[in-house]
Amino acid sequence: MTETLPAPPAPAGAPQRRSRDARGVLDWVALHSIGLALGLMFALPVLFVLLTAVMGDDEAFTSALWPSEWHWENFALAFEKAPLLKYLGNSLLYSLLATAGMLLSSIPAAYALAKLRWRGRDAVFLLVVGAMMLPPQVVAVPLYDTWSSLGLTGTLWPLIAPYFLFDAFSVFLLRQFVLTIPQSYVDAARVDGCGEFQAMVRIVVPMARPGIAATSLFCFLYTWNDYFGPLLYTGERPDQWTLSLALASFKSLHQVQWNLAMAVTLLIMIPAIVLFAFAQRSFVRGITFTGVKG
Amino acid sequence: MTLDTAPPPVKQVRRERPTPPRGPGGASRWARRAPLLPALIFLIVVTQLPFVATLVISFMRWNSLDPTNRGFAGVDNYLTVFTDAGLRSSVVTTVVLTAAVVLISLVLGLGLALLLDTKFRGRGVVRTMLIAPFLVVPVAAALLWKHALYNPSYGLFNGVLTWIWGLFGSQNPPQPEWISEMPLSAVVASLVWQWTPFMMLILLAGLQSRPMDAVEAAHIDGASPWQVFRYLTFPHLRQYLELGGLLGSIYIVQNFDAVFTITSGGLGTANLPYTIYQTFFQAHEYGQASAAGVVVVIGSMIIATFALRVVSSLFRDEVRS
């Protein structure tokens, strides 16, 4: 990987100067070709999806890379083949409600963990980190059992409701962000007679806005992408399916229309792309803040 | 945890937090905090109850198809987990899969981040192209790899092979059955493709927060690019590498979509999440599924602690100096 090292500005020393132009051109060519090759390597599969999505039914099954005719109507056809709007509604219900619930429950928890001092706080924080590392499959058995005795399996509520109580990863992320807000702001609010709740709503929430944005984005993407959860609880109830679940079965239900499956794949990507385009900066900041400002 | 023990960056002064002003009485302090208590109690209950329940069930004999025969089973479920060849191999698969994906995507991500940290024309386009895989819904990515790339008759890989061989005038290019010939590598490759952009984003943020004056000073003092990388950039990136490794491990240990979609757990690629799903849904062995789950948690904690310790011990001397 040594060739991908950043080419530093050549040292100002005189002996280097003569070979600098030649080396500069070489570096330029090397950088551009490596960049292009790697970019293509990662983007090619997505491009391939696009090209397959607009192929005719038969052509999609050949090893052709470039469509001979462009069937843009495939995107509209996909909507006729499956109740995509229904699935989209379910996906949005899950992701939006979960994100809203996460904000309601995790901001106070993060505030309590970052800005209040109380006995056992560190122990509780360790529990949060522990819960964060817990794969959802591990606790699936008792949770499924509980939800099924409440009669709620077959709906998305077993997935949404817990977010209104707690989400370990979000609490962790938000706590790390709230920690970076100087304690003196919170102390000043207290001196001025704010209760903890007021201090949280008026001081900490506005200052932690980038962190809250990043956490919401994470939460939205996680639930939007979730496959295991919807499969576990709604696998046998197609009217409750989310888009990711529907996509997986689209392939087996409409075996012959591979191009349409690819069109659906692209359609599902759109919300993630739009969100990421808007929130790229806070997303990156959100990730890096978590670990680096311990 | 380990995240907190990372030595703070030089710029950081937040650690010396002033001791909090002693409030009035304890009672009124608690009164002010009262609105936050429900959240806290929920937090403790909701994080820990399901896991405690899982622990309890893991010691029980409980098959949902046979509801009368339910009771305390001692460590039987754990014995099954460790003696059953299928379960044991799924533990190994989980470890191999997680370690391979995290390490490969960290290395590739580092290379890409270093590339994107330099200025060149079209950098924005390359970066957008590189991030694309991260925005594909994971189950869609798994489907894409299985059908669009690996498929022997109409997949991209064999299509490219045909095209390259065609360039040299050959009529019979190799057309491997990717998934059945190299099942685990097939799963690893698809996950690496998805996770490399994530690692790249973290490491790029790390690179861009480097103190550039130190790098420039090193250049002026005649340090080679390799020396700058080895003694300045890399130690600075250490905590970003740890962070990427940690977050990646958390998510990849629980990966289900790729294994479920690409190989359906066949051909020795069943990892523990998949096995738990199967034990639960097809065999209806709740007790065994829970015991397997407990093993995953303990296993991943051991791996995470061990891996982080190894990584940080490798670079400790540079950080101190």
Coordinates of C-alpha atoms in Angstrom, one line a residue:
Chain A
M1 CA 0.0 0.0 0.0
T2 CA 3.0 2.2 0.1
E3 CA 2.2 3.8 -3.2
T4 CA -1.0 5.2 -1.8
L5 CA 0.9 7.2 0.8
P6 CA 0.2 10.9 0.7
A7 CA 2.8 12.5 -1.5
P8 CA 4.2 15.2 0.8
P9 CA 5.4 18.5 -0.6
A10 CA 8.9 17.7 -1.6
P11 CA 11.4 19.1 1.0
A12 CA 12.8 22.5 0.2
G13 CA 16.3 21.2 0.1
A14 CA 18.3 22.0 -3.1
P15 CA 19.3 18.4 -4.1
Q16 CA 15.7 17.4 -4.5
R17 CA 14.8 20.3 -6.8
R18 CA 16.0 18.9 -10.1
S19 CA 14.1 15.6 -10.1
R20 CA 11.0 17.2 -8.7
D21 CA 9.1 17.9 -11.9
A22 CA 9.6 14.4 -13.2
R23 CA 8.6 12.8 -9.9
G24 CA 5.6 15.2 -9.7
V25 CA 4.2 13.9 -13.0
L26 CA 4.7 10.3 -11.9
D27 CA 3.0 10.9 -8.6
W28 CA 0.1 12.7 -10.4
V29 CA -0.4 9.8 -12.8
A30 CA -0.1 7.2 -10.0
L31 CA -2.5 9.0 -7.7
H32 CA -5.1 9.5 -10.4
S33 CA -5.0 6.0 -11.7
I34 CA -5.0 4.4 -8.2
G35 CA -7.9 6.7 -7.2
L36 CA -9.9 5.9 -10.3
A37 CA -9.2 2.1 -10.1
L38 CA -10.3 1.9 -6.4
G39 CA -13.3 4.2 -6.9
L40 CA -14.4 2.0 -9.8
M41 CA -13.8 -1.2 -7.8
F42 CA -16.2 0.0 -5.1
A43 CA -18.7 1.7 -7.3
L44 CA -18.9 -0.9 -10.1
P45 CA -21.4 -3.2 -8.3
V46 CA -23.8 -0.3 -7.8
L47 CA -23.4 0.8 -11.4
F48 CA -24.0 -2.8 -12.4
V49 CA -27.3 -2.8 -10.5
L50 CA -28.4 0.4 -12.3
L51 CA -27.5 -1.1 -15.7
T52 CA -29.3 -4.4 -14.9
A53 CA -32.3 -2.6 -13.6
V54 CA -32.9 -1.0 -17.0
M55 CA -32.3 -4.1 -19.1
G56 CA -35.1 -6.1 -20.7
D57 CA -36.4 -9.3 -18.9
D58 CA -34.2 -11.7 -20.9
E59 CA -31.1 -9.6 -21.2
A60 CA -30.9 -9.3 -17.5
F61 CA -30.1 -13.0 -17.3
T62 CA -27.2 -12.9 -19.7
S63 CA -23.7 -11.9 -18.9
A64 CA -24.2 -8.6 -20.8
L65 CA -22.8 -5.6 -19.0
W66 CA -24.4 -2.9 -21.0
P67 CA -28.1 -2.9 -21.8
S68 CA -28.9 -2.9 -25.5
E69 CA -32.2 -1.1 -24.9
W70 CA -32.9 1.1 -21.9
H71 CA -36.1 0.1 -20.2
W72 CA -36.7 3.0 -17.8
E73 CA -40.3 1.9 -17.3
N74 CA -38.9 -1.0 -15.1
F75 CA -39.0 1.3 -12.1
A76 CA -42.7 1.9 -12.6
L77 CA -43.3 -1.8 -13.3
A78 CA -41.8 -2.7 -10.0
F79 CA -44.5 -0.7 -8.2
E80 CA -47.1 -2.8 -10.0
K81 CA -45.6 -6.1 -9.2
A82 CA -45.4 -5.6 -5.4
P83 CA -47.2 -3.3 -3.0
L84 CA -44.0 -1.2 -2.6
L85 CA -45.9 1.8 -1.2
K86 CA -47.3 -0.4 1.6
Y87 CA -43.8 -1.6 2.4
L88 CA -42.4 1.9 2.2
G89 CA -45.1 3.0 4.7
N90 CA -44.1 0.2 7.1
S91 CA -40.4 1.0 6.8
L92 CA -41.1 4.7 7.4
L93 CA -43.3 3.8 10.4
Y94 CA -40.6 1.7 11.9
S95 CA -37.7 4.1 11.2
L96 CA -39.4 7.4 12.1
L97 CA -41.1 6.2 15.2
A98 CA -38.0 4.4 16.4
T99 CA -35.9 7.5 15.9
A100 CA -38.4 9.7 17.6
G101 CA -38.6 7.3 20.6
M102 CA -34.9 7.0 20.7
L103 CA -34.6 10.8 21.1
L104 CA -37.2 11.0 23.8
S105 CA -35.5 8.2 25.9
S106 CA -31.9 8.6 25.1
I107 CA -31.3 12.3 25.6
P108 CA -32.3 12.3 29.3
A109 CA -30.3 9.1 29.9
A110 CA -27.2 10.6 28.1
Y111 CA -27.6 13.8 30.2
A112 CA -27.8 11.8 33.4
L113 CA -24.7 9.8 32.5
A114 CA -22.7 12.8 31.4
K115 CA -23.6 15.8 33.5
L116 CA -25.0 14.5 36.8
R117 CA -22.9 12.9 39.5
W118 CA -24.5 10.1 41.3
R119 CA -23.5 6.9 43.0
G120 CA -23.3 4.0 40.5
R121 CA -23.0 6.1 37.4
D122 CA -19.9 4.4 36.1
A123 CA -21.5 1.0 36.8
V124 CA -24.6 2.0 34.8
F125 CA -22.4 3.3 32.0
L126 CA -20.6 0.0 31.8
L127 CA -24.0 -1.7 31.6
V128 CA -24.8 0.6 28.6
V129 CA -21.6 -0.3 26.9
G130 CA -22.3 -4.0 27.6
A131 CA -25.8 -3.7 26.2
M132 CA -24.4 -2.0 23.1
M133 CA -22.2 -5.0 22.4
L134 CA -25.1 -7.5 22.9
P135 CA -26.1 -8.9 19.5
P136 CA -29.9 -8.6 19.1
Q137 CA -30.1 -12.4 18.4
V138 CA -28.9 -13.1 21.9
V139 CA -31.9 -11.7 23.7
A140 CA -34.3 -12.6 20.9
V141 CA -35.7 -15.7 22.7
P142 CA -37.1 -14.0 25.9
L143 CA -38.2 -10.9 24.0
Y144 CA -40.1 -12.9 21.4
D145 CA -41.7 -14.9 24.1
T146 CA -42.8 -11.8 26.0
W147 CA -44.2 -10.1 22.9
S148 CA -46.0 -13.2 21.8
S149 CA -47.7 -13.4 25.2
L150 CA -48.8 -9.8 24.7
G151 CA -50.1 -10.8 21.3
L152 CA -48.0 -8.3 19.4
T153 CA -45.9 -10.6 17.3
G154 CA -46.8 -10.2 13.6
T155 CA -46.6 -6.4 13.9
L156 CA -43.7 -4.0 14.0
W157 CA -44.5 -2.8 17.5
P158 CA -42.0 -5.2 19.3
L159 CA -39.3 -3.4 17.2
I160 CA -40.5 0.1 17.7
A161 CA -41.6 0.2 21.4
P162 CA -38.1 -0.5 22.9
Y163 CA -36.8 2.6 21.4
F164 CA -39.1 4.7 23.6
L165 CA -37.5 3.1 26.6
F166 CA -33.9 2.7 25.7
D167 CA -31.3 2.3 22.9
A168 CA -27.8 1.5 24.2
F169 CA -25.9 2.7 21.1
S170 CA -27.7 6.0 21.0
V171 CA -27.2 6.6 24.7
F172 CA -23.5 5.9 24.3
L173 CA -23.1 8.1 21.3
L174 CA -25.1 11.0 22.9
R175 CA -23.3 10.7 26.2
Q176 CA -19.9 11.1 24.4
F177 CA -21.2 14.2 22.7
V178 CA -22.7 15.7 25.9
L179 CA -19.4 15.2 27.7
T180 CA -17.7 17.6 25.3
I181 CA -20.0 20.4 26.4
P182 CA -18.1 22.3 29.2
Q183 CA -19.5 21.5 32.6
S184 CA -19.3 25.3 33.4
Y185 CA -22.3 25.9 31.2
V186 CA -24.4 23.5 33.1
D187 CA -23.2 24.7 36.4
A188 CA -24.0 28.3 35.4
A189 CA -27.6 27.2 34.5
R190 CA -27.9 25.6 37.9
V191 CA -26.7 28.6 39.7
D192 CA -29.2 30.7 37.8
G193 CA -31.9 28.4 39.2
C194 CA -32.5 26.0 36.4
G195 CA -33.7 22.5 37.4
E196 CA -31.8 19.6 35.8
F197 CA -34.6 19.2 33.2
Q198 CA -34.5 22.8 32.2
A199 CA -30.7 22.8 32.0
M200 CA -30.9 19.8 29.8
V201 CA -33.6 21.2 27.4
R202 CA -32.3 24.8 27.3
I203 CA -28.5 24.4 27.5
V204 CA -27.4 20.9 26.6
V205 CA -29.9 20.0 23.8
P206 CA -29.1 23.1 21.7
M207 CA -25.4 22.7 22.2
A208 CA -25.4 19.0 21.3
R209 CA -27.4 19.5 18.1
P210 CA -24.7 18.0 15.8
G211 CA -24.5 14.9 18.1
I212 CA -28.3 14.6 18.1
A213 CA -28.3 14.8 14.3
A214 CA -25.7 12.1 14.0
T215 CA -27.4 9.8 16.5
S216 CA -30.7 10.2 14.7
L217 CA -29.1 9.4 11.4
F218 CA -27.5 6.3 12.8
C219 CA -30.8 5.2 14.4
F220 CA -32.7 5.8 11.1
L221 CA -30.2 4.0 9.0
Y222 CA -30.0 1.1 11.4
T223 CA -33.7 0.6 11.5
W224 CA -34.1 1.2 7.8
N225 CA -31.5 -1.5 7.1
D226 CA -32.7 -3.9 9.8
Y227 CA -33.5 -7.3 8.4
F228 CA -33.3 -9.6 11.3
G229 CA -35.9 -7.8 13.4
P230 CA -38.7 -7.6 10.8
L231 CA -37.9 -11.1 9.7
L232 CA -38.3 -12.4 13.3
Y233 CA -41.5 -10.6 14.1
T234 CA -43.3 -10.1 10.8
G235 CA -41.9 -12.8 8.6
E236 CA -45.2 -14.6 8.3
R237 CA -47.3 -11.4 7.9
P238 CA -46.5 -10.0 4.4
D239 CA -48.8 -6.9 5.0
Q240 CA -46.4 -5.8 7.8
W241 CA -43.2 -6.3 5.8
T242 CA -40.6 -3.6 5.6
L243 CA -38.8 -2.8 2.3
S244 CA -35.7 -4.7 3.2
L245 CA -37.8 -7.8 4.0
A246 CA -39.8 -7.3 0.8
L247 CA -36.7 -7.0 -1.3
A248 CA -35.4 -10.4 -0.2
S249 CA -38.7 -12.1 -1.0
F250 CA -39.1 -10.1 -4.2
K251 CA -36.3 -12.1 -5.7
S252 CA -37.9 -15.4 -4.9
L253 CA -41.5 -14.4 -5.8
H254 CA -40.6 -12.8 -9.1
Q255 CA -37.8 -15.2 -10.1
V256 CA -38.0 -14.3 -13.8
Q257 CA -37.8 -10.5 -13.4
W258 CA -34.3 -10.0 -12.1
N259 CA -34.2 -6.5 -13.6
L260 CA -37.2 -5.5 -11.5
A261 CA -35.5 -6.8 -8.3
M262 CA -32.5 -4.6 -9.2
A263 CA -34.8 -1.6 -9.7
V264 CA -36.3 -2.2 -6.2
T265 CA -32.8 -2.4 -4.8
L266 CA -32.0 1.1 -6.2
L267 CA -35.3 2.5 -5.0
I268 CA -34.5 1.4 -1.4
M269 CA -31.2 3.1 -1.6
I270 CA -32.6 6.5 -2.2
P271 CA -33.6 7.5 1.3
A272 CA -30.1 6.5 2.6
I273 CA -28.4 8.5 -0.1
V274 CA -30.6 11.6 0.5
L275 CA -30.0 11.5 4.2
F276 CA -26.3 10.9 3.9
A277 CA -26.0 13.8 1.4
F278 CA -27.6 16.1 3.9
A279 CA -25.9 14.9 7.0
Q280 CA -22.5 13.6 5.9
R281 CA -20.6 16.0 8.0
S282 CA -22.4 15.4 11.3
F283 CA -22.4 11.7 10.6
V284 CA -18.6 11.6 10.4
R285 CA -18.3 13.9 13.4
G286 CA -20.7 11.8 15.3
I287 CA -18.7 8.6 14.8
T288 CA -15.4 10.1 15.7
F289 CA -16.5 12.0 18.7
T290 CA -17.7 8.8 20.4
G291 CA -14.3 7.2 20.8
V292 CA -11.9 10.0 20.7
K293 CA -13.3 12.3 23.4
G294 CA -13.4 9.6 26.0
Chain B
M1 CA -14.1 0.7 29.2
T2 CA -11.2 0.6 26.9
L3 CA -12.4 3.6 25.1
D4 CA -11.9 5.6 28.2
T5 CA -8.3 4.4 28.8
A6 CA -7.1 5.7 25.5
P7 CA -4.6 8.5 26.3
P8 CA -6.3 11.8 25.6
P9 CA -5.0 13.9 22.7
V10 CA -2.6 16.6 23.7
K11 CA -5.1 19.4 22.8
Q12 CA -7.6 18.1 25.3
V13 CA -8.0 19.8 28.6
R14 CA -11.5 18.7 29.5
R15 CA -10.3 16.0 31.9
E16 CA -9.6 18.4 34.7
R17 CA -13.2 19.0 35.4
P18 CA -13.8 21.2 38.4
T19 CA -15.3 19.4 41.4
P20 CA -19.0 20.1 41.3
P21 CA -20.3 22.8 43.6
R22 CA -21.8 21.1 46.7
G23 CA -25.4 21.7 46.4
P24 CA -27.7 22.4 49.3
G25 CA -29.1 19.3 51.0
G26 CA -29.1 15.9 49.5
A27 CA -32.9 15.8 49.5
S28 CA -33.3 18.9 47.3
R29 CA -30.6 17.7 44.9
W30 CA -32.6 14.5 44.4
A31 CA -35.8 16.6 44.0
R32 CA -34.2 18.5 41.1
R33 CA -33.1 15.2 39.5
A34 CA -36.4 13.5 39.9
P35 CA -37.6 14.2 36.4
L36 CA -34.7 12.2 35.0
L37 CA -35.2 9.2 37.2
P38 CA -37.7 7.3 35.1
A39 CA -35.3 7.3 32.2
L40 CA -32.6 5.9 34.4
I41 CA -34.7 3.2 35.9
F42 CA -35.9 2.2 32.5
L43 CA -32.4 2.2 31.3
I44 CA -31.3 -0.3 33.9
V45 CA -34.3 -2.5 33.6
V46 CA -34.5 -2.5 29.9
T47 CA -30.8 -3.1 29.2
Q48 CA -30.4 -5.9 31.7
L49 CA -33.7 -7.7 32.0
P50 CA -33.7 -9.5 28.7
F51 CA -30.1 -10.6 29.2
V52 CA -30.9 -11.9 32.6
A53 CA -33.9 -13.7 31.1
T54 CA -31.7 -15.1 28.4
L55 CA -29.3 -16.3 31.1
V56 CA -32.1 -18.0 33.0
I57 CA -33.5 -19.7 29.9
S58 CA -30.1 -20.9 29.0
F59 CA -30.1 -23.2 32.0
M60 CA -33.6 -24.5 31.2
R61 CA -34.9 -27.4 29.2
W62 CA -37.4 -25.7 26.9
N63 CA -38.5 -26.8 23.5
S64 CA -41.6 -24.9 22.4
L65 CA -42.9 -27.9 20.5
D66 CA -42.9 -29.9 23.7
P67 CA -44.3 -27.5 26.3
T68 CA -44.9 -30.0 29.1
N69 CA -41.3 -31.0 29.4
R70 CA -39.9 -27.8 30.7
G71 CA -37.6 -27.4 33.7
F72 CA -34.2 -26.8 35.0
A73 CA -31.5 -28.4 32.9
G74 CA -28.3 -27.3 34.6
V75 CA -25.4 -26.9 32.2
D76 CA -26.8 -29.3 29.7
N77 CA -27.4 -26.6 27.1
Y78 CA -23.9 -25.4 27.4
L79 CA -22.5 -28.9 27.1
T80 CA -24.6 -29.2 23.9
V81 CA -23.2 -25.9 22.6
F82 CA -19.6 -26.9 23.1
T83 CA -20.0 -30.6 22.1
D84 CA -22.3 -30.2 19.1
A85 CA -20.1 -30.1 16.0
G86 CA -22.4 -27.7 14.2
L87 CA -22.5 -25.2 17.0
R88 CA -18.8 -25.4 17.7
S89 CA -18.0 -24.7 14.1
S90 CA -20.4 -21.8 14.0
V91 CA -18.4 -20.3 17.0
V92 CA -15.2 -20.6 14.9
T93 CA -16.9 -19.2 11.8
T94 CA -18.1 -16.2 13.7
V95 CA -14.6 -15.4 15.0
V96 CA -13.0 -15.9 11.6
L97 CA -15.6 -13.9 9.8
T98 CA -15.5 -11.0 12.2
A99 CA -11.7 -10.9 12.4
A100 CA -11.2 -11.2 8.6
V101 CA -13.8 -8.5 7.7
V102 CA -12.6 -6.0 10.4
L103 CA -8.9 -6.4 9.6
I104 CA -9.2 -6.3 5.8
S105 CA -11.6 -3.4 5.7
L106 CA -9.4 -1.5 8.2
V107 CA -6.3 -2.0 6.0
L108 CA -8.2 -1.1 2.8
G109 CA -9.9 1.8 4.5
L110 CA -6.6 3.1 5.7
G111 CA -5.2 3.0 2.2
L112 CA -8.2 4.8 0.8
A113 CA -8.2 7.4 3.5
L114 CA -4.6 8.2 2.9
L115 CA -5.4 8.5 -0.8
L116 CA -8.3 10.8 -0.2
D117 CA -6.3 12.9 2.2
T118 CA -4.1 14.0 -0.7
K119 CA -5.3 16.6 -3.1
F120 CA -6.1 15.5 -6.7
R121 CA -8.5 16.4 -9.3
G122 CA -11.8 14.5 -9.1
R123 CA -11.3 13.7 -5.4
G124 CA -14.9 14.5 -4.7
V125 CA -16.1 12.1 -7.4
V126 CA -13.8 9.3 -6.2
R127 CA -15.0 9.8 -2.6
T128 CA -18.6 9.6 -3.6
M129 CA -17.9 6.4 -5.5
L130 CA -16.1 4.9 -2.5
I131 CA -18.9 5.7 -0.1
A132 CA -21.6 4.1 -2.3
P133 CA -21.4 0.6 -0.9
F134 CA -22.0 2.0 2.6
L135 CA -25.4 3.4 1.5
V136 CA -26.7 0.1 0.1
V137 CA -29.2 -1.6 2.5
P138 CA -27.2 -4.6 3.8
V139 CA -29.7 -7.2 2.7
A140 CA -29.8 -5.6 -0.8
A141 CA -26.0 -5.7 -0.8
A142 CA -26.0 -9.4 0.1
L143 CA -28.6 -10.1 -2.7
L144 CA -26.5 -8.0 -5.1
W145 CA -23.4 -10.0 -4.4
K146 CA -25.1 -13.3 -4.5
H147 CA -27.1 -12.8 -7.7
A148 CA -25.5 -9.9 -9.6
L149 CA -21.8 -10.6 -8.9
Y150 CA -21.3 -14.2 -8.0
N151 CA -23.9 -15.8 -10.3
P152 CA -22.0 -18.1 -12.6
S153 CA -24.1 -17.5 -15.7
Y154 CA -25.1 -13.8 -15.6
G155 CA -23.0 -12.4 -12.7
L156 CA -20.6 -9.5 -13.1
F157 CA -17.5 -11.4 -12.2
N158 CA -17.9 -14.1 -14.8
G159 CA -19.0 -11.4 -17.2
V160 CA -15.8 -9.6 -16.7
L161 CA -13.8 -12.8 -17.0
T162 CA -15.5 -13.5 -20.3
W163 CA -14.8 -10.0 -21.6
I164 CA -11.1 -10.2 -20.6
W165 CA -10.6 -13.6 -22.1
G166 CA -12.5 -12.4 -25.2
L167 CA -9.9 -9.6 -25.5
F168 CA -7.2 -12.2 -25.9
G169 CA -9.3 -14.2 -28.3
S170 CA -10.1 -17.1 -26.0
Q171 CA -13.5 -18.8 -26.3
N172 CA -13.6 -20.6 -23.0
P173 CA -12.9 -18.4 -20.0
P174 CA -12.9 -19.8 -16.5
Q175 CA -16.4 -19.5 -15.1
P176 CA -16.1 -20.4 -11.4
E177 CA -19.1 -21.1 -9.1
W178 CA -17.9 -18.5 -6.7
I179 CA -20.3 -19.3 -3.8
S180 CA -19.9 -23.0 -3.7
E181 CA -16.2 -23.0 -4.4
M182 CA -15.3 -20.4 -1.8
P183 CA -18.3 -19.8 0.4
L184 CA -16.7 -18.1 3.4
S185 CA -14.5 -15.9 1.3
A186 CA -17.6 -14.9 -0.7
V187 CA -19.3 -13.7 2.5
V188 CA -16.2 -12.0 3.7
A189 CA -15.7 -10.2 0.4
S190 CA -19.3 -8.8 0.4
L191 CA -18.9 -7.6 4.0
V192 CA -15.5 -6.0 3.3
W193 CA -17.1 -4.2 0.4
Q194 CA -19.7 -2.8 2.7
W195 CA -17.5 -1.9 5.6
T196 CA -14.4 -0.5 4.0
P197 CA -16.2 2.9 3.3
F198 CA -17.2 3.1 7.0
M199 CA -13.6 2.5 8.1
M200 CA -12.4 5.0 5.5
L201 CA -14.7 7.7 6.8
I202 CA -13.5 7.3 10.4
L203 CA -9.8 7.2 9.4
L204 CA -10.2 10.1 7.1
A205 CA -11.7 12.1 9.9
G206 CA -8.6 11.1 11.9
L207 CA -6.2 12.1 9.2
Q208 CA -7.8 15.5 8.8
S209 CA -7.5 16.2 12.6
R210 CA -3.8 15.6 12.5
P211 CA -1.7 18.5 13.8
M212 CA -0.2 19.6 10.5
D213 CA 2.5 21.8 12.0
A214 CA 4.2 18.7 13.4
V215 CA 4.0 17.0 10.0
E216 CA 5.5 20.1 8.4
A217 CA 8.2 20.4 11.0
A218 CA 9.1 16.7 10.3
H219 CA 9.4 17.4 6.6
I220 CA 11.6 20.3 7.2
D221 CA 13.8 18.2 9.4
G222 CA 14.2 15.8 6.5
A223 CA 11.9 13.0 7.5
S224 CA 10.9 10.6 4.7
P225 CA 7.2 10.1 3.9
W226 CA 7.4 6.7 5.5
Q227 CA 8.9 8.1 8.7
V228 CA 6.2 10.7 8.9
F229 CA 3.6 8.0 8.5
R230 CA 5.2 5.6 10.9
Y231 CA 6.0 8.0 13.7
L232 CA 3.4 10.8 13.4
T233 CA 0.4 9.7 11.4
F234 CA 0.1 6.2 12.6
P235 CA 0.2 6.9 16.4
H236 CA -2.3 9.7 15.8
L237 CA -4.6 7.3 14.0
R238 CA -4.3 4.6 16.6
Q239 CA -7.4 5.6 18.5
Y240 CA -9.4 6.0 15.2
L241 CA -8.3 2.5 14.2
E242 CA -9.4 1.2 17.6
L243 CA -12.7 2.9 17.3
G244 CA -13.3 1.5 13.8
G245 CA -12.3 -1.9 14.9
L246 CA -14.5 -1.8 17.9
L247 CA -17.6 -0.5 16.1
G248 CA -17.0 -2.9 13.2
S249 CA -16.7 -5.9 15.5
I250 CA -19.9 -5.0 17.3
Y251 CA -21.8 -5.0 14.1
I252 CA -20.1 -7.8 12.3
V253 CA -20.3 -10.3 15.2
Q254 CA -24.1 -9.9 14.9
N255 CA -24.2 -10.1 11.1
F256 CA -27.1 -12.1 9.9
D257 CA -28.2 -10.6 6.5
A258 CA -25.1 -11.7 4.6
V259 CA -24.9 -15.2 5.8
F260 CA -28.7 -15.7 5.6
T261 CA -28.9 -14.4 2.1
I262 CA -25.7 -15.5 0.4
T263 CA -25.2 -19.0 1.6
S264 CA -28.3 -19.6 3.9
G265 CA -25.8 -20.8 6.5
G266 CA -24.7 -23.7 4.3
L267 CA -21.2 -24.8 3.3
G268 CA -19.7 -24.0 6.7
T269 CA -20.6 -20.4 6.8
A270 CA -23.2 -20.5 9.6
N271 CA -22.2 -18.0 12.2
L272 CA -23.7 -17.9 15.6
P273 CA -26.5 -15.4 15.0
Y274 CA -27.6 -17.6 12.1
T275 CA -27.4 -20.7 14.2
I276 CA -29.3 -19.1 17.1
Y277 CA -32.0 -18.1 14.6
Q278 CA -32.2 -21.6 13.3
T279 CA -32.1 -23.3 16.7
F280 CA -34.9 -21.0 17.7
F281 CA -37.1 -21.1 14.6
Q282 CA -36.6 -24.5 13.2
A283 CA -35.7 -26.6 16.1
H284 CA -37.6 -24.5 18.6
E285 CA -34.9 -25.2 21.2
Y286 CA -35.3 -22.0 23.3
G287 CA -32.8 -23.2 26.0
Q288 CA -30.1 -24.1 23.5
A289 CA -30.6 -21.0 21.5
S290 CA -30.1 -18.9 24.7
A291 CA -27.0 -20.8 25.8
A292 CA -25.5 -20.2 22.3
G293 CA -26.3 -16.5 22.7
V294 CA -24.6 -16.3 26.1
V295 CA -21.5 -17.9 24.5
V296 CA -21.5 -15.3 21.7
V297 CA -21.6 -12.4 24.2
I298 CA -18.8 -13.8 26.4
G299 CA -16.8 -14.7 23.3
S300 CA -17.1 -11.4 21.6
M301 CA -16.2 -9.6 24.9
I302 CA -13.0 -11.7 25.2
I303 CA -12.1 -11.1 21.6
A304 CA -12.7 -7.4 21.8
T305 CA -10.7 -7.0 25.0
F306 CA -7.9 -9.2 23.7
A307 CA -7.7 -7.6 20.3
L308 CA -7.7 -4.0 21.7
R309 CA -5.0 -4.9 24.2
V310 CA -2.8 -6.4 21.5
V311 CA -3.3 -3.4 19.2
S312 CA -2.7 -0.8 21.8
S313 CA 0.4 -2.6 23.2
L314 CA 1.9 -2.6 19.7
F315 CA 1.9 1.2 19.7
R316 CA 2.3 2.2 23.3
D317 CA 5.9 3.1 23.1
E318 CA 5.3 5.6 20.3
V319 CA 2.5 7.3 22.1
R320 CA 4.5 7.8 25.2
S321 CA 7.5 9.2 23.4

